[in-house]
PDB file of C-alpha atoms in Angstrom:
ATOM      1  CA  MET A   1      49.236  -8.306   6.577  1.00  0.00           C
ATOM      2  CA  LYS A   2      48.182 -11.910   6.857  1.00  0.00           C
ATOM      3  CA  TRP A   3      45.080 -12.990   8.679  1.00  0.00           C
ATOM      4  CA  SER A   4      44.996 -16.360  10.328  1.00  0.00           C
ATOM      5  CA  ILE A   5      41.974 -18.584  10.126  1.00  0.00           C
ATOM      6  CA  ALA A   6      41.540 -18.318  13.894  1.00  0.00           C
ATOM      7  CA  THR A   7      41.460 -14.485  13.713  1.00  0.00           C
ATOM      8  CA  LEU A   8      38.885 -14.530  10.910  1.00  0.00           C
ATOM      9  CA  PHE A   9      36.772 -17.047  12.821  1.00  0.00           C
ATOM     10  CA  LEU A  10      36.971 -14.915  15.975  1.00  0.00           C
ATOM     11  CA  LEU A  11      35.876 -11.825  14.014  1.00  0.00           C
ATOM     12  CA  PHE A  12      32.975 -13.740  12.505  1.00  0.00           C
ATOM     13  CA  ILE A  13      31.751 -15.089  15.837  1.00  0.00           C
ATOM     14  CA  THR A  14      32.004 -11.775  17.688  1.00  0.00           C
ATOM     15  CA  SER A  15      30.285  -9.785  14.941  1.00  0.00           C
ATOM     16  CA  CYS A  16      27.079 -11.818  15.059  1.00  0.00           C
ATOM     17  CA  SER A  17      24.264 -11.182  17.523  1.00  0.00           C
ATOM     18  CA  TRP A  18      22.148 -14.223  18.031  1.00  0.00           C
ATOM     19  CA  ASP A  19      19.931 -12.740  20.734  1.00  0.00           C
ATOM     20  CA  VAL A  20      18.726  -9.664  18.830  1.00  0.00           C
ATOM     21  CA  GLU A  21      15.101  -9.903  17.762  1.00  0.00           C
ATOM     22  CA  THR A  22      13.965  -7.988  14.692  1.00  0.00           C
ATOM     23  CA  LYS A  23      10.498  -6.491  14.680  1.00  0.00           C
ATOM     24  CA  PRO A  24       8.423  -5.211  11.762  1.00  0.00           C
ATOM     25  CA  ILE A  25       8.080  -1.465  11.296  1.00  0.00           C
ATOM     26  CA  TYR A  26       4.524  -0.306  11.822  1.00  0.00           C
ATOM     27  CA  GLY A  27       3.039   2.827  10.360  1.00  0.00           C
ATOM     28  CA  ASN A  28       2.094   4.323   7.043  1.00  0.00           C
ATOM     29  CA  GLY A  29       5.500   3.898   5.375  1.00  0.00           C
ATOM     30  CA  ALA A  30       4.477   0.801   3.409  1.00  0.00           C
ATOM     31  CA  LEU A  31       2.014   2.834   1.366  1.00  0.00           C
ATOM     32  CA  SER A  32       4.041   6.034   1.035  1.00  0.00           C
ATOM     33  CA  ASP A  33       7.629   4.721   0.905  1.00  0.00           C
ATOM     34  CA  GLY A  34       8.575   7.273   3.546  1.00  0.00           C
ATOM     35  CA  ASN A  35       7.571  10.279   1.407  1.00  0.00           C
ATOM     36  CA  SER A  36       4.791   9.881  -1.169  1.00  0.00           C
ATOM     37  CA  LYS A  37       3.838   7.126  -3.547  1.00  0.00           C
ATOM     38  CA  ILE A  38       1.336   6.928  -6.385  1.00  0.00           C
ATOM     39  CA  TRP A  39      -0.761   3.780  -6.744  1.00  0.00           C
ATOM     40  CA  LEU A  40      -2.973   2.945  -9.718  1.00  0.00           C
ATOM     41  CA  VAL A  41      -6.357   1.340  -9.042  1.00  0.00           C
ATOM     42  CA  ASP A  42      -5.881  -1.575 -11.411  1.00  0.00           C
ATOM     43  CA  HIS A  43      -9.083  -3.544 -10.697  1.00  0.00           C
ATOM     44  CA  LEU A  44     -12.421  -2.969  -8.963  1.00  0.00           C
ATOM     45  CA  PHE A  45     -14.195  -6.280  -8.384  1.00  0.00           C
ATOM     46  CA  LYS A  46     -17.737  -6.811  -7.164  1.00  0.00           C
ATOM     47  CA  LYS A  47     -19.145 -10.338  -7.282  1.00  0.00           C
ATOM     48  CA  ARG A  48     -16.243 -11.426  -9.506  1.00  0.00           C
ATOM     49  CA  ILE A  49     -16.980  -8.793 -12.155  1.00  0.00           C
ATOM     50  CA  ASP A  50     -14.295  -6.178 -12.851  1.00  0.00           C
ATOM     51  CA  TYR A  51     -15.875  -2.722 -12.992  1.00  0.00           C
ATOM     52  CA  GLN A  52     -12.621  -0.898 -13.668  1.00  0.00           C
ATOM     53  CA  GLN A  53     -12.392   1.370 -16.707  1.00  0.00           C
ATOM     54  CA  PRO A  54     -10.559  -0.297 -19.642  1.00  0.00           C
ATOM     55  CA  GLU A  55      -8.671   2.936 -20.462  1.00  0.00           C
ATOM     56  CA  TYR A  56      -5.759   3.519 -18.073  1.00  0.00           C
ATOM     57  CA  PHE A  57      -6.162   7.296 -18.055  1.00  0.00           C
ATOM     58  CA  GLU A  58      -9.769   6.927 -16.852  1.00  0.00           C
ATOM     59  CA  ARG A  59      -8.665   4.925 -13.811  1.00  0.00           C
ATOM     60  CA  ASP A  60      -8.166   6.352 -10.357  1.00  0.00           C
ATOM     61  CA  LEU A  61      -4.841   7.133  -8.745  1.00  0.00           C
ATOM     62  CA  ILE A  62      -4.303   7.110  -5.014  1.00  0.00           C
ATOM     63  CA  ILE A  63      -1.401   9.199  -3.773  1.00  0.00           C
ATOM     64  CA  PHE A  64      -0.372   8.258  -0.247  1.00  0.00           C
ATOM     65  CA  TYR A  65       1.697  10.815   1.679  1.00  0.00           C
ATOM     66  CA  VAL A  66       3.777  10.022   4.740  1.00  0.00           C
ATOM     67  CA  SER A  67       1.727  12.652   6.639  1.00  0.00           C
ATOM     68  CA  GLY A  68      -1.286  10.311   6.795  1.00  0.00           C
ATOM     69  CA  LYS A  69      -3.151  12.061   3.990  1.00  0.00           C
ATOM     70  CA  CYS A  70      -3.961  10.710   0.558  1.00  0.00           C
ATOM     71  CA  ARG A  71      -5.563  12.058  -2.586  1.00  0.00           C
ATOM     72  CA  ILE A  72      -7.779  10.140  -4.985  1.00  0.00           C
ATOM     73  CA  LEU A  73      -8.228  11.425  -8.530  1.00  0.00           C
ATOM     74  CA  LYS A  74      -8.507  10.262 -12.112  1.00  0.00           C
ATOM     75  CA  TRP A  75      -5.196   9.664 -13.875  1.00  0.00           C
ATOM     76  CA  LYS A  76      -6.241  12.045 -16.667  1.00  0.00           C
ATOM     77  CA  ASP A  77      -6.650  14.823 -14.034  1.00  0.00           C
ATOM     78  CA  PHE A  78      -3.233  14.285 -12.452  1.00  0.00           C
ATOM     79  CA  GLY A  79      -1.405  17.608 -12.500  1.00  0.00           C
ATOM     80  CA  LYS A  80      -4.606  19.503 -13.328  1.00  0.00           C
ATOM     81  CA  MET A  81      -6.717  18.916 -10.213  1.00  0.00           C
ATOM     82  CA  THR A  82      -5.996  18.105  -6.596  1.00  0.00           C
ATOM     83  CA  GLY A  83      -8.543  15.304  -6.244  1.00  0.00           C
ATOM     84  CA  ASP A  84     -10.380  14.249  -3.098  1.00  0.00           C
ATOM     85  CA  LEU A  85      -8.417  14.526   0.144  1.00  0.00           C
ATOM     86  CA  PHE A  86      -8.663  11.610   2.563  1.00  0.00           C
ATOM     87  CA  TYR A  87      -6.890  10.805   5.802  1.00  0.00           C
ATOM     88  CA  TYR A  88      -5.669   7.257   6.096  1.00  0.00           C
ATOM     89  CA  ARG A  89      -4.426   4.893   8.709  1.00  0.00           C
ATOM     90  CA  LEU A  90      -2.652   1.612   8.164  1.00  0.00           C
ATOM     91  CA  ILE A  91      -3.085  -0.828  11.043  1.00  0.00           C
ATOM     92  CA  ARG A  92      -0.900  -3.897  11.257  1.00  0.00           C
ATOM     93  CA  ASN A  93      -1.210  -6.252  14.206  1.00  0.00           C
ATOM     94  CA  GLN A  94       0.800  -9.401  14.548  1.00  0.00           C
ATOM     95  CA  ASN A  95      -1.944 -12.029  14.217  1.00  0.00           C
ATOM     96  CA  GLU A  96      -4.380 -10.131  11.993  1.00  0.00           C
ATOM     97  CA  LEU A  97      -4.552  -9.103   8.366  1.00  0.00           C
ATOM     98  CA  PRO A  98      -3.406  -5.507   7.808  1.00  0.00           C
ATOM     99  CA  LYS A  99      -6.243  -2.977   7.725  1.00  0.00           C
ATOM    100  CA  LEU A 100      -6.543   0.341   5.865  1.00  0.00           C
ATOM    101  CA  ILE A 101      -8.966   3.060   6.962  1.00  0.00           C
ATOM    102  CA  LEU A 102      -9.767   6.014   4.663  1.00  0.00           C
ATOM    103  CA  ILE A 103     -11.718   8.947   6.155  1.00  0.00           C
ATOM    104  CA  ARG A 104     -13.179  11.983   4.400  1.00  0.00           C
ATOM    105  CA  LYS A 105     -15.987  14.296   5.529  1.00  0.00           C
ATOM    106  CA  GLY A 106     -18.369  11.740   6.952  1.00  0.00           C
ATOM    107  CA  LYS A 107     -17.097   8.882   4.772  1.00  0.00           C
ATOM    108  CA  LYS A 108     -15.176   6.061   6.364  1.00  0.00           C
ATOM    109  CA  TRP A 109     -13.971   3.219   4.189  1.00  0.00           C
ATOM    110  CA  GLU A 110     -12.332   0.217   5.841  1.00  0.00           C
ATOM    111  CA  PHE A 111     -10.438  -2.523   4.054  1.00  0.00           C
ATOM    112  CA  VAL A 112      -8.412  -5.591   4.939  1.00  0.00           C
ATOM    113  CA  PHE A 113      -5.473  -6.572   2.764  1.00  0.00           C
ATOM    114  CA  LYS A 114      -5.743  -9.930   1.004  1.00  0.00           C
ATOM    115  CA  THR A 115      -2.353  -9.239  -0.622  1.00  0.00           C
ATOM    116  CA  PHE A 116       0.236  -6.838   0.776  1.00  0.00           C
ATOM    117  CA  THR A 117       3.446  -6.538  -1.267  1.00  0.00           C
ATOM    118  CA  ASN A 118       5.526  -3.744  -2.793  1.00  0.00           C
ATOM    119  CA  ASP A 119       4.161  -4.620  -6.252  1.00  0.00           C
ATOM    120  CA  LYS A 120       0.475  -5.244  -5.588  1.00  0.00           C
ATOM    121  CA  MET A 121      -2.082  -4.784  -2.862  1.00  0.00           C
ATOM    122  CA  ILE A 122      -5.571  -6.256  -2.844  1.00  0.00           C
ATOM    123  CA  LEU A 123      -7.978  -4.511  -0.488  1.00  0.00           C
ATOM    124  CA  THR A 124     -11.296  -6.092   0.479  1.00  0.00           C
ATOM    125  CA  PRO A 125     -13.945  -3.833   2.032  1.00  0.00           C
ATOM    126  CA  ILE A 126     -15.071  -4.673   5.544  1.00  0.00           C
ATOM    127  CA  ASN A 127     -18.810  -5.288   6.006  1.00  0.00           C
ATOM    128  CA  GLY A 128     -20.654  -2.047   6.724  1.00  0.00           C
ATOM    129  CA  THR A 129     -18.333   0.097   4.615  1.00  0.00           C
ATOM    130  CA  SER A 130     -20.064   2.113   1.896  1.00  0.00           C
ATOM    131  CA  PHE A 131     -17.324   1.301  -0.655  1.00  0.00           C
ATOM    132  CA  LYS A 132     -18.337  -2.127  -1.985  1.00  0.00           C
ATOM    133  CA  TYR A 133     -15.545  -3.045  -4.422  1.00  0.00           C
ATOM    134  CA  GLU A 134     -12.513  -5.224  -3.861  1.00  0.00           C
ATOM    135  CA  MET A 135      -9.703  -2.992  -5.074  1.00  0.00           C
ATOM    136  CA  THR A 136      -6.352  -4.013  -6.552  1.00  0.00           C
ATOM    137  CA  ILE A 137      -3.733  -1.270  -6.483  1.00  0.00           C
ATOM    138  CA  ILE A 138      -0.297  -1.328  -8.092  1.00  0.00           C
ATOM    139  CA  PRO A 139       2.498   1.257  -8.160  1.00  0.00           C
ATOM    140  CA  LEU A 140       2.006   3.635 -11.074  1.00  0.00           C
ATOM    141  CA  PRO A 141       3.589   1.804 -14.025  1.00  0.00           C
ATOM    142  CA  GLU A 142       6.287   3.336 -16.167  1.00  0.00           C
ATOM    143  CA  TRP A 143       4.707   4.592 -19.342  1.00  0.00           C
TER     144      TRP A 143
END
């Protein structure tokens, strides 16, 4: 079967939608990838000094679940202990930096994202939050 140029052009024109607007997906999926995702706390900065442990297995992991819960524990304890359970909320508004809220038994930590990508997130604490470190998290690296 031979296709004419006019038929191919007609198919191309009718298959495109110029008036459809795409909108970003809001929710917790960016942190959990729709199920669960493990992030390594790579750096903890305070006044430009990195307070993170030099040994990877002494660093914290944050496991974000799609349910809105997350667990924070040392890498060396992964599989041995459950860690601290937090509830989290990711807030993304169109003209503002994304915000992350972590809540656990009277603790409420709030951060804004300086960097928000699939490979690295930099979270800066909001004034008044008891957690005082700028935190860089990365997906758990292949070892």
